[in-house]
Short mmCIF file of C-alpha atoms in Angstrom, two decimals:
data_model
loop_
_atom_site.label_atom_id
_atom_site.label_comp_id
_atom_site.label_asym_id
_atom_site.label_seq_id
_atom_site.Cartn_x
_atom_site.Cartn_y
_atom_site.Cartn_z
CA UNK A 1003 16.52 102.15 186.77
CA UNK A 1004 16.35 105.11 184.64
CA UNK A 1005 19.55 106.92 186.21
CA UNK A 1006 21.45 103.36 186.44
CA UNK A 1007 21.08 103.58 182.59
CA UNK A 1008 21.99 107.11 182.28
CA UNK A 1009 24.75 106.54 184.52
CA UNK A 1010 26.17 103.60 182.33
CA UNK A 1011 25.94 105.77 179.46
CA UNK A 1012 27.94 108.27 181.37
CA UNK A 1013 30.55 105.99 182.36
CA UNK A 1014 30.94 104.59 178.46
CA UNK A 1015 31.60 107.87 177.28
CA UNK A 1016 34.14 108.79 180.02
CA UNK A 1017 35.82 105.37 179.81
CA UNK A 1018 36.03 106.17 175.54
CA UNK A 1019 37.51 109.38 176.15
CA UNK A 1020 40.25 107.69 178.48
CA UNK A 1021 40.88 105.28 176.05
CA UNK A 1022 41.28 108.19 173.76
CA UNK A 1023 43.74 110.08 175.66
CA UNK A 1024 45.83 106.99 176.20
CA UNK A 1025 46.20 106.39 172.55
CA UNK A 1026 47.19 109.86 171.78
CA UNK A 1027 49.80 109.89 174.31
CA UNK A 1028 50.97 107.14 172.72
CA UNK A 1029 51.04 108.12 169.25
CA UNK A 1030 54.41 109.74 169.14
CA UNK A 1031 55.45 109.24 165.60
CA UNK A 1032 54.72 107.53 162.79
CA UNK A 1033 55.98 104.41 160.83
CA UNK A 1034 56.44 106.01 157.52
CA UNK A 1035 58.63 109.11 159.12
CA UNK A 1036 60.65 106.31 161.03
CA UNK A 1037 61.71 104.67 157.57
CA UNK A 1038 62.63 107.76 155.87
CA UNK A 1039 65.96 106.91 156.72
CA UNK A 1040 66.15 103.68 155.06
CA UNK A 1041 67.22 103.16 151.62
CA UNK A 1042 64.35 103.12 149.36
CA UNK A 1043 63.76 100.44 147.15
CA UNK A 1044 65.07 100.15 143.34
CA UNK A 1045 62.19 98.76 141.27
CA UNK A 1046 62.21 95.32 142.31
CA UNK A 1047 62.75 92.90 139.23
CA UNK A 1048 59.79 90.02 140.22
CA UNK A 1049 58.52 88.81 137.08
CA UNK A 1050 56.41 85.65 135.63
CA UNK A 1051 58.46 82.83 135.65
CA UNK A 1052 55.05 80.02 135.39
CA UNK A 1053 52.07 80.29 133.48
CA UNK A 1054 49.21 77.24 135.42
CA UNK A 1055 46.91 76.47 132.72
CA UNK A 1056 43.70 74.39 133.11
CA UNK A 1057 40.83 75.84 135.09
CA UNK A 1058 37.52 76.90 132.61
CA UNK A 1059 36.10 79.47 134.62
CA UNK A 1060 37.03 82.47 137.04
CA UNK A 1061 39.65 81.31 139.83
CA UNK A 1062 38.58 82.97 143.07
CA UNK A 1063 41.06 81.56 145.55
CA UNK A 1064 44.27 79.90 145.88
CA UNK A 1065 46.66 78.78 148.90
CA UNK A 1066 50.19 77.39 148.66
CA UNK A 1067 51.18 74.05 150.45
CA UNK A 1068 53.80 74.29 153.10
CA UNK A 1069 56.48 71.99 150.92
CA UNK A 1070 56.93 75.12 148.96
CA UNK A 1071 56.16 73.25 145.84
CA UNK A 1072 52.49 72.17 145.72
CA UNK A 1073 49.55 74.91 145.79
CA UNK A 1074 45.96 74.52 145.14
CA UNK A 1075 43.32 76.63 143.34
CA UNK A 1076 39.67 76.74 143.23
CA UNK A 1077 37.38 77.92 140.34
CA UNK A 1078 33.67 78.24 139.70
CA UNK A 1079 34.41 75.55 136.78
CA UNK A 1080 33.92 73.16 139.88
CA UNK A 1081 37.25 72.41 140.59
CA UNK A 1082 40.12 71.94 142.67
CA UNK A 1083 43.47 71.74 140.89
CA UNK A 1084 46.35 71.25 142.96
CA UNK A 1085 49.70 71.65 140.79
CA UNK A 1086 53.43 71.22 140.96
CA UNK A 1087 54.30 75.31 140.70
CA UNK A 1088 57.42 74.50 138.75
CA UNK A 1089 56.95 72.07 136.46
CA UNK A 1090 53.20 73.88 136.04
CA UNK A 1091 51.91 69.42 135.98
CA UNK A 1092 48.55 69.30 137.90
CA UNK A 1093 48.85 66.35 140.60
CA UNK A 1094 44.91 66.30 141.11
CA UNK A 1095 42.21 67.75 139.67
CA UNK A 1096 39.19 67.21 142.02
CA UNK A 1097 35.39 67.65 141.28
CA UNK A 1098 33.71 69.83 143.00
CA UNK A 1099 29.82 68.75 144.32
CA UNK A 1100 29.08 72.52 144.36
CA UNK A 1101 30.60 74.67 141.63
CA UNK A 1102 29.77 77.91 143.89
CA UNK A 1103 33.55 77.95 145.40
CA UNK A 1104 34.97 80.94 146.94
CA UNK A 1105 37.83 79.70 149.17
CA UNK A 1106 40.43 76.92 149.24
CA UNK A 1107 43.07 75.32 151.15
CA UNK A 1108 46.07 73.33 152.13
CA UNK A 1109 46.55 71.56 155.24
CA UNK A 1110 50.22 71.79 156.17
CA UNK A 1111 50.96 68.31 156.31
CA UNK A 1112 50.30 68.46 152.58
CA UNK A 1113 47.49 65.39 153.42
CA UNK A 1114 44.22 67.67 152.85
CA UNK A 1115 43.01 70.50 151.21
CA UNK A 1116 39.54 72.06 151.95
CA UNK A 1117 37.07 74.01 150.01
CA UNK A 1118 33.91 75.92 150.58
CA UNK A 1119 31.80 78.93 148.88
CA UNK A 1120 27.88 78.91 148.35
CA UNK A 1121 26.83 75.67 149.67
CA UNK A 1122 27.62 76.90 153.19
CA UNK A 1123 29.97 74.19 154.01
CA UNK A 1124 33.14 73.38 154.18
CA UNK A 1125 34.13 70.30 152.69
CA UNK A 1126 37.51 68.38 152.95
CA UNK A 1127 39.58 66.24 150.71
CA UNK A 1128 41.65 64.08 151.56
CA UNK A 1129 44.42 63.59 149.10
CA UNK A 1130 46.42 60.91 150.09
CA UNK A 1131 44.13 58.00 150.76
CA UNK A 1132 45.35 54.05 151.23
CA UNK A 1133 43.39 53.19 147.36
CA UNK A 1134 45.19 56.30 145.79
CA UNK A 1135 42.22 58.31 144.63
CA UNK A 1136 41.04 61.61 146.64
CA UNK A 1137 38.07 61.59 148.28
CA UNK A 1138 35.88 63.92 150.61
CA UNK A 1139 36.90 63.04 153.78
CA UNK A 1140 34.23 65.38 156.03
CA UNK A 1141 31.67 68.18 154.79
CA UNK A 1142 31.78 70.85 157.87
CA UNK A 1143 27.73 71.94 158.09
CA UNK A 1144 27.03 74.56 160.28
CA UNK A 1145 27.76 78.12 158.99
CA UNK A 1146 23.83 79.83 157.92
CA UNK A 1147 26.00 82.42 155.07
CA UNK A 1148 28.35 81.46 152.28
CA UNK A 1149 32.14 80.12 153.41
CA UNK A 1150 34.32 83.10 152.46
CA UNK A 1151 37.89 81.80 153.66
CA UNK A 1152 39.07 78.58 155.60
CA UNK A 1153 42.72 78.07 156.87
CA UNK A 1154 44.00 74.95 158.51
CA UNK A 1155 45.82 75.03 161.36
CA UNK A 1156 46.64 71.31 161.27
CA UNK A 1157 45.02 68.15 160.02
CA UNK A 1158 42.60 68.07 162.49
CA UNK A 1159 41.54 71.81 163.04
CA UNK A 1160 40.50 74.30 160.31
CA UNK A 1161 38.99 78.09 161.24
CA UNK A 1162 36.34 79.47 158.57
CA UNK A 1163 34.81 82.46 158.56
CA UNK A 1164 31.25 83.16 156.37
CA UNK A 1165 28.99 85.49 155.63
CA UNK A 1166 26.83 84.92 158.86
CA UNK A 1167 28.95 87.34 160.28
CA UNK A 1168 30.66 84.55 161.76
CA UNK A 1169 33.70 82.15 162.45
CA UNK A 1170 34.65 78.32 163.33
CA UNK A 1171 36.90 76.53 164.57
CA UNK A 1172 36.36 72.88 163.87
CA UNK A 1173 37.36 69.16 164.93
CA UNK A 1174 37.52 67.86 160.64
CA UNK A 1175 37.80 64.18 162.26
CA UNK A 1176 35.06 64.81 164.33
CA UNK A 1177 33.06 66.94 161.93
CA UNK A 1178 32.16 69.50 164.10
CA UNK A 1179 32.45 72.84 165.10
CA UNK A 1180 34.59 73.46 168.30
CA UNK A 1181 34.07 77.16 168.76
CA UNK A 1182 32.30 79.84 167.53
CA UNK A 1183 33.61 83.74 167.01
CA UNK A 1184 31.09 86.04 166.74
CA UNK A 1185 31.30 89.60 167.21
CA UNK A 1186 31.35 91.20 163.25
CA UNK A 1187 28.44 92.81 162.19
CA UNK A 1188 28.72 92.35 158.75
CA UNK A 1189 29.74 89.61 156.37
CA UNK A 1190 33.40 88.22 157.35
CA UNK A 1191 35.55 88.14 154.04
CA UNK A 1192 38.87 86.64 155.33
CA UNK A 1193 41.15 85.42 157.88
CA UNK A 1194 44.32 84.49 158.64
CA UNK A 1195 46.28 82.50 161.73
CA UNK A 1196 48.99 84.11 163.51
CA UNK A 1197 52.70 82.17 163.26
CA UNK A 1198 52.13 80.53 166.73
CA UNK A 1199 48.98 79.91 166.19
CA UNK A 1200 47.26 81.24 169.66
CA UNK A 1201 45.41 84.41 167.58
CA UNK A 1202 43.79 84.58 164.09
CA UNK A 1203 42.52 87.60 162.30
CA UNK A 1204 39.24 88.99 160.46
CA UNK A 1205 38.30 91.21 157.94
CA UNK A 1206 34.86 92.09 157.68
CA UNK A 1207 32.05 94.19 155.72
CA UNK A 1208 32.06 96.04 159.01
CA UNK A 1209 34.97 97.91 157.65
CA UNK A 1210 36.45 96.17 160.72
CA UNK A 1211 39.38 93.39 161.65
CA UNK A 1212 39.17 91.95 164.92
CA UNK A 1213 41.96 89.59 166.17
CA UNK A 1214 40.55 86.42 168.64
CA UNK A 1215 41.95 84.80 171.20
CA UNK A 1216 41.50 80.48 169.55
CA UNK A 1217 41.46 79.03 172.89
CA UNK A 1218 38.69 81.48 174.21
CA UNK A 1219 36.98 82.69 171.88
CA UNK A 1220 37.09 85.76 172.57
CA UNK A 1221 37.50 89.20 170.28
CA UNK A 1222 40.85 90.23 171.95
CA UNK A 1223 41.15 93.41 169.70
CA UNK A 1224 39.16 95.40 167.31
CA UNK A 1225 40.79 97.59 164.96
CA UNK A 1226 39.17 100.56 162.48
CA UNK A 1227 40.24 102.61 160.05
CA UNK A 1228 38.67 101.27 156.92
CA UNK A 1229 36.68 103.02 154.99
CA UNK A 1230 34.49 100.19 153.48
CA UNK A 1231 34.34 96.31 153.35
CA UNK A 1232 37.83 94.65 154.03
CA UNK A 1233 38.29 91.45 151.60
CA UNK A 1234 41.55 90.28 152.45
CA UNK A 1235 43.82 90.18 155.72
CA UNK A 1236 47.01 88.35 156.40
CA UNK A 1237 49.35 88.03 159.36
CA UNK A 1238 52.66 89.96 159.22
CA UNK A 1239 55.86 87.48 158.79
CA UNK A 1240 57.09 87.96 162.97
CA UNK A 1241 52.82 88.10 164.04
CA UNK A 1242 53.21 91.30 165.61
CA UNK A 1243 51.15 93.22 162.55
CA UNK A 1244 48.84 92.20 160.05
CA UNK A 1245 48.12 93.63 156.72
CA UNK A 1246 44.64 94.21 155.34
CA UNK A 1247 43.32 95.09 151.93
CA UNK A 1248 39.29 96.73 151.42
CA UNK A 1249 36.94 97.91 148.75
CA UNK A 1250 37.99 101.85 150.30
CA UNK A 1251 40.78 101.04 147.69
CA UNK A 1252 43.67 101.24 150.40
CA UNK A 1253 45.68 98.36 151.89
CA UNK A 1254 46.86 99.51 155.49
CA UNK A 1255 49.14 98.11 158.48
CA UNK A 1256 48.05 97.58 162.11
CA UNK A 1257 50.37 96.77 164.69
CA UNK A 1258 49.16 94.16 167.67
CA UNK A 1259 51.01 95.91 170.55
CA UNK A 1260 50.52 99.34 169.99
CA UNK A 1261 46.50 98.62 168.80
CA UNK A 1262 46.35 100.94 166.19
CA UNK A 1263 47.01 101.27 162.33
CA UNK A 1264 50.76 101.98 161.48
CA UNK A 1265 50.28 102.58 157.76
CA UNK A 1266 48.47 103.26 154.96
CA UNK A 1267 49.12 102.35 151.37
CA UNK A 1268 47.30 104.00 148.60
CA UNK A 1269 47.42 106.00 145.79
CA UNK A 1270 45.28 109.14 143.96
CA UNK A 1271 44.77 106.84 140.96
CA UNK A 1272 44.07 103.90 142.58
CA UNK A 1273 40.32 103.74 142.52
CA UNK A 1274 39.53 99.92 142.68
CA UNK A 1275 38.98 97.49 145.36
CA UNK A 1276 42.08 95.34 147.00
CA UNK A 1277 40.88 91.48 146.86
CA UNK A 1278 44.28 89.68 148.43
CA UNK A 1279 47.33 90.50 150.48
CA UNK A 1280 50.45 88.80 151.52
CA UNK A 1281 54.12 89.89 152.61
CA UNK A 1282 57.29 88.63 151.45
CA UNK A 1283 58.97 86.74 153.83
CA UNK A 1284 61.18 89.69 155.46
CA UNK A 1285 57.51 91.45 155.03
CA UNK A 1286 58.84 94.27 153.79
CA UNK A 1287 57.30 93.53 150.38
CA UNK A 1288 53.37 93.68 150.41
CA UNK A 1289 51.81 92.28 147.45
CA UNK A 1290 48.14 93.02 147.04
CA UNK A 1291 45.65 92.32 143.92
CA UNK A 1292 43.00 94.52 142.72
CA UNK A 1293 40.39 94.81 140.62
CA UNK A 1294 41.98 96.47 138.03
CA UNK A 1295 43.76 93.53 136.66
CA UNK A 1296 46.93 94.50 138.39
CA UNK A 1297 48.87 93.46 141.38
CA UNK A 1298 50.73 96.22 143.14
CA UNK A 1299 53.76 96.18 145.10
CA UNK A 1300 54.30 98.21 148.26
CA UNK A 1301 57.50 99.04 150.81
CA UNK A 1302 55.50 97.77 153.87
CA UNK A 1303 57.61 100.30 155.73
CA UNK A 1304 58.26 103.97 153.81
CA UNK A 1305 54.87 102.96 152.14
CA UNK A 1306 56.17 103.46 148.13
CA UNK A 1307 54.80 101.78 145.81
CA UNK A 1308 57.85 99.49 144.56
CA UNK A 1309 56.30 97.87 141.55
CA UNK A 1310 53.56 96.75 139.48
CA UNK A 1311 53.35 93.45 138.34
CA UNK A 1312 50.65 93.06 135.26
CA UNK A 1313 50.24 90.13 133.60
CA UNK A 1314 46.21 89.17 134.10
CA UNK A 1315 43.88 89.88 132.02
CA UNK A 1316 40.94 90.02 134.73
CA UNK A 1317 40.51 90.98 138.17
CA UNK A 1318 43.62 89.44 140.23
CA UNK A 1319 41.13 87.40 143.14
CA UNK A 1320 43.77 85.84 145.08
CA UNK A 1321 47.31 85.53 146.00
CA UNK A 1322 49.95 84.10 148.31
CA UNK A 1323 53.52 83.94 148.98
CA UNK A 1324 55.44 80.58 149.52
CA UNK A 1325 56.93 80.01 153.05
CA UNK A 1326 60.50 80.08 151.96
CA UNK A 1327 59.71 83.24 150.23
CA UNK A 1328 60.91 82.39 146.84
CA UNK A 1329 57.87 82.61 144.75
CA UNK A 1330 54.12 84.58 144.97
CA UNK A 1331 51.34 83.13 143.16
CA UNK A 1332 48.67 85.53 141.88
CA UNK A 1333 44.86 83.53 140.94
CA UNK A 1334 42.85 85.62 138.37
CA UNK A 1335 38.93 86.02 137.12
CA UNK A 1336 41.52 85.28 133.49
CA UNK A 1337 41.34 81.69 134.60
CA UNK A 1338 45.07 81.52 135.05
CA UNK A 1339 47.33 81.64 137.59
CA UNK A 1340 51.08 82.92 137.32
CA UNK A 1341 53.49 82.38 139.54
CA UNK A 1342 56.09 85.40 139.83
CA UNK A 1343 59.99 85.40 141.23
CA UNK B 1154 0.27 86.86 178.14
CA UNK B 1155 1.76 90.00 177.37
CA UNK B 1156 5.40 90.45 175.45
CA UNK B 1157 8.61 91.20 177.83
CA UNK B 1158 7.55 93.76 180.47
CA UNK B 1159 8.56 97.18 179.97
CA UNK B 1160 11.11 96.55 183.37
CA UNK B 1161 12.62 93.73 181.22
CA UNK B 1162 13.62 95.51 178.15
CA UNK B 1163 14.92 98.07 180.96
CA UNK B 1164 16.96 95.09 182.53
CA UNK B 1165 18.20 93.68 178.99
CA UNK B 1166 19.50 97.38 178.42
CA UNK B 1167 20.92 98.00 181.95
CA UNK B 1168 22.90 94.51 181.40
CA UNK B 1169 23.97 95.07 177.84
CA UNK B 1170 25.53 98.77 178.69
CA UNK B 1171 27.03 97.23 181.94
CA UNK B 1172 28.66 94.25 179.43
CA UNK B 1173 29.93 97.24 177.10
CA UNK B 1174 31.66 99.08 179.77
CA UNK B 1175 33.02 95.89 180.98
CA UNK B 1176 34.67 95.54 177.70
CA UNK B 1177 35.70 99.19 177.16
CA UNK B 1178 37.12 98.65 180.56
CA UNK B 1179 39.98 96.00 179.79
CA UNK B 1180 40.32 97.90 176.62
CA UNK B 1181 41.81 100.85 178.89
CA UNK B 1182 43.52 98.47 181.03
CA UNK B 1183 45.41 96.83 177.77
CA UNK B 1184 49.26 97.59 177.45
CA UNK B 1185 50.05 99.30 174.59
CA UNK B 1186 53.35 100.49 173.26
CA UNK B 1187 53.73 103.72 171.64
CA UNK B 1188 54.11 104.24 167.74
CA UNK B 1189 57.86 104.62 167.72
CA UNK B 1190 58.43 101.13 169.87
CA UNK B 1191 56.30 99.33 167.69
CA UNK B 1192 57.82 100.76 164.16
CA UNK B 1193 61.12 100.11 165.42
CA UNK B 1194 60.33 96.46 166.09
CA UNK B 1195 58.79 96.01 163.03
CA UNK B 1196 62.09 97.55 161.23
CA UNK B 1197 64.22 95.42 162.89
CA UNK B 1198 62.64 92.13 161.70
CA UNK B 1199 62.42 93.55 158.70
CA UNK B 1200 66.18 94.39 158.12
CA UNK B 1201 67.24 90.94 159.94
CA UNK B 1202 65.60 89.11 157.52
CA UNK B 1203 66.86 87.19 154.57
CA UNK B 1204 64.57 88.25 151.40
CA UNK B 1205 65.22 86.81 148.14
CA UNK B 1206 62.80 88.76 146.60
CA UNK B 1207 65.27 91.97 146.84
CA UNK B 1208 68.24 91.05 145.35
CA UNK B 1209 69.10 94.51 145.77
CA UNK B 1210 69.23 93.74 149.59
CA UNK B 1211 70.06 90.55 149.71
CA UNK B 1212 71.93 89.16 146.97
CA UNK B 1213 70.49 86.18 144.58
CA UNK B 1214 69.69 83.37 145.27
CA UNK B 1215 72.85 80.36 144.87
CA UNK B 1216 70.62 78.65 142.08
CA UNK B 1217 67.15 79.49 140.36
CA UNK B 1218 64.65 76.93 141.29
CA UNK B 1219 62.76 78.33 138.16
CA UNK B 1220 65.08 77.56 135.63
CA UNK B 1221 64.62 75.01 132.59
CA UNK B 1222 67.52 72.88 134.29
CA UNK B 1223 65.15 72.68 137.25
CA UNK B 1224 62.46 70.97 135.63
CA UNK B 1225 64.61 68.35 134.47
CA UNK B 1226 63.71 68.32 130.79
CA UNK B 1227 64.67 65.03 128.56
CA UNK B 1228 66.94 65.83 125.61
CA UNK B 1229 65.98 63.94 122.68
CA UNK B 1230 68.98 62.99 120.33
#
């Protein structure tokens, strides 16, 4: 039994060294050197165009609705505001039963948004109901750590992921949860679906982001390179890459097909944590807040920095690009939100 | 009754190195395409599509969706 152990442990290390050698071979270049030859940006001109008004407290997440109009935001005042991002009206401004909210979002049919943070749950509005009021439609129970990020993928599934190390796919008209992830070994911070929805993504207080296979279950990849916690991930416009953001102070690139990080984007004096990432809809823009109030701007491919956009006065906690690309909406601890073009 | 056997936390360990090497098996068996393949995909989505957030690129936009005339504000005479 002994030597059967000692011989698996054998085999590990020679399969880990093959592994190794096939990603070197492999590794032929990088992304940055391939850009060099493309023109690098001017300073782009994005600026604040909307100034959303209302919450009392610290805004900690917000998600845009797929009409390109409507987007939602959650603070620890115990709300969830969904507004009209150009005319800056709020549509609905729903109570919260637990103030404790850390993520929020729209379904894509523009019928629901969901919420969760503290309580554990994740609980789900539904906004357009036959006596015109919004009401909590289903309150998903099963997650044993905090909610840290839910996404629909339609009206009747939503993923989560929580600080039980965990994620969920759920049936909301059922109530229940349909499938489990679990492979992370340390708090899961964020997710985010890939365009044809067969593959999501994780970011974890592993330092890790593992992409899973929905139907399965199954961790399909694993990727490292982060130096600490990562808070924020999001899918690359084509869902061939996604782009991450940690607490190591670095936002970085990792491409699906060749299974390793493509980029890194970073700076001497950038010392503070990256909450949120998103790409412009070309994804050659990557927006990312930090902690330092600001929200930088990187070439997702020659990895400058393109431009700084301040105009919080607080930690920037979340942000998002609309689908038709024409606006990004940053959420701050300054209890606004501004929406930049 | 005693605890697990020392045989079965031998097993558990056998089987849980066996389910590793399983896994770092299809990890070796996984396509992969090299650095230059993937960057070049990645530029060529990038360049093919239509960003109005570089103007510089792309031109702007034929009408500002933020504008006042947008919002459709009420004169009052």
């Amino acid at each position: 039994m002994a030597e059967r152990i000692a011989n698996a442990r054998k085999e590990a290390e020679y399969l880990k060294d093959k592994i190794r050698e096939k990603k070197a071979a492999l590794n032929d270049t990088s992304l940055k050197v391939m850009s060099q030859e493309l023109e690098p940006l001017t300073r782009i001109n994005i600026r604040i165009r909307r100034v959303l008004k209302g919450h009392l407290a610290k805004i900690y997440a917000m998600n845009w609705a797929s009409d390109k109009k409507h987007l939602v935001s959650a603070s620890q005042d115990g709300k969830l505001i969904v507004w009209d991002a150009y005319t800056t009206n709020k549509v609905y401004a729903i109570p919260l039963r637990s103030s404790w909210v850390m993520t929020c979002a729209y379904a894509p049919t523009g019928n629901l948004v969901a919420c969760g943070g503290l309580d554990n749950m994740c609980s789900i509005y539904n906004l357009r109901t036959r006596e015109g009021s919004v009401k909590v439609a289903r309150e998903l129970s099963a997650h044993s750590g905090y909610l840290s990020c839910c996404r629909f993928m339609n009206d009747r599934q939503i993923l989560t992921s929580s600080g039980d190390m965990s994620c969920m796919l759920w049936d909301v008209d059922a109530g229940m949860k349909t499938m489990e992830f679990n492979d992370h070994t340390g708090d899961v911070m964020s997710l985010s679906i890939s365009p044809d929805q067969r593959l999501f993504v994780s970011g974890a207080c592993d330092s890790t982001a593992k992409v899973w296979d929905i139907r399965s279950g199954r961790c399909v990849q694993t990727f490292t390179g982060h130096e600490s916690d990562i808070n924020a991930v999001q899918f690359f416009p084509n869902g061939d890459a996604f782009g991450t953001g940690s607490d190591d102070a670095s936002c970085r690139l990792f491409d699906l097909r060749a299974d390793r990080e493509m980029n890194i984007y970073t700076h001497d004096n950038i010392l503070c944590g990256i909450t949120s990432v998103a790409f412009s809809i070309s994804g050659r823009l990557m927006f990312a807040g930090y902690d330092d109030y600001n929200c930088n701007v990187w070439d997702t491919l020659r990895s400058d920095r393109v431009g700084v956009l301040m105009g919080h006065e607080n930690r920037v906690s979340c942000l998002g690009v609309a689908s038709d690309g024409m606006a990004m909406c940053t959420g701050s601890w300054d209890t606004t939100l501004k929406v930049w073009s | 009754m005693s605890g697990i056997s020392s045989s079965g936390v031998s097993d558990l360990k056998l089987k849980r190195f066996l389910e590793h090497n399983q896994r770092l098996q299809e990890q070796l068996e996984m396509r992969r395409i090299s650095v230059s393949e993937a960057s070049q995909s990645l530029i060529k989505f990038v360049m093919g599509t239509k960003d109005l957030l570089i103007p510089t690129l792309w031109g702007n936009p034929p009408s500002d969706p933020f504008s006042k005339q947008a919002t459709g504000c009420c004169t009052v005479s």
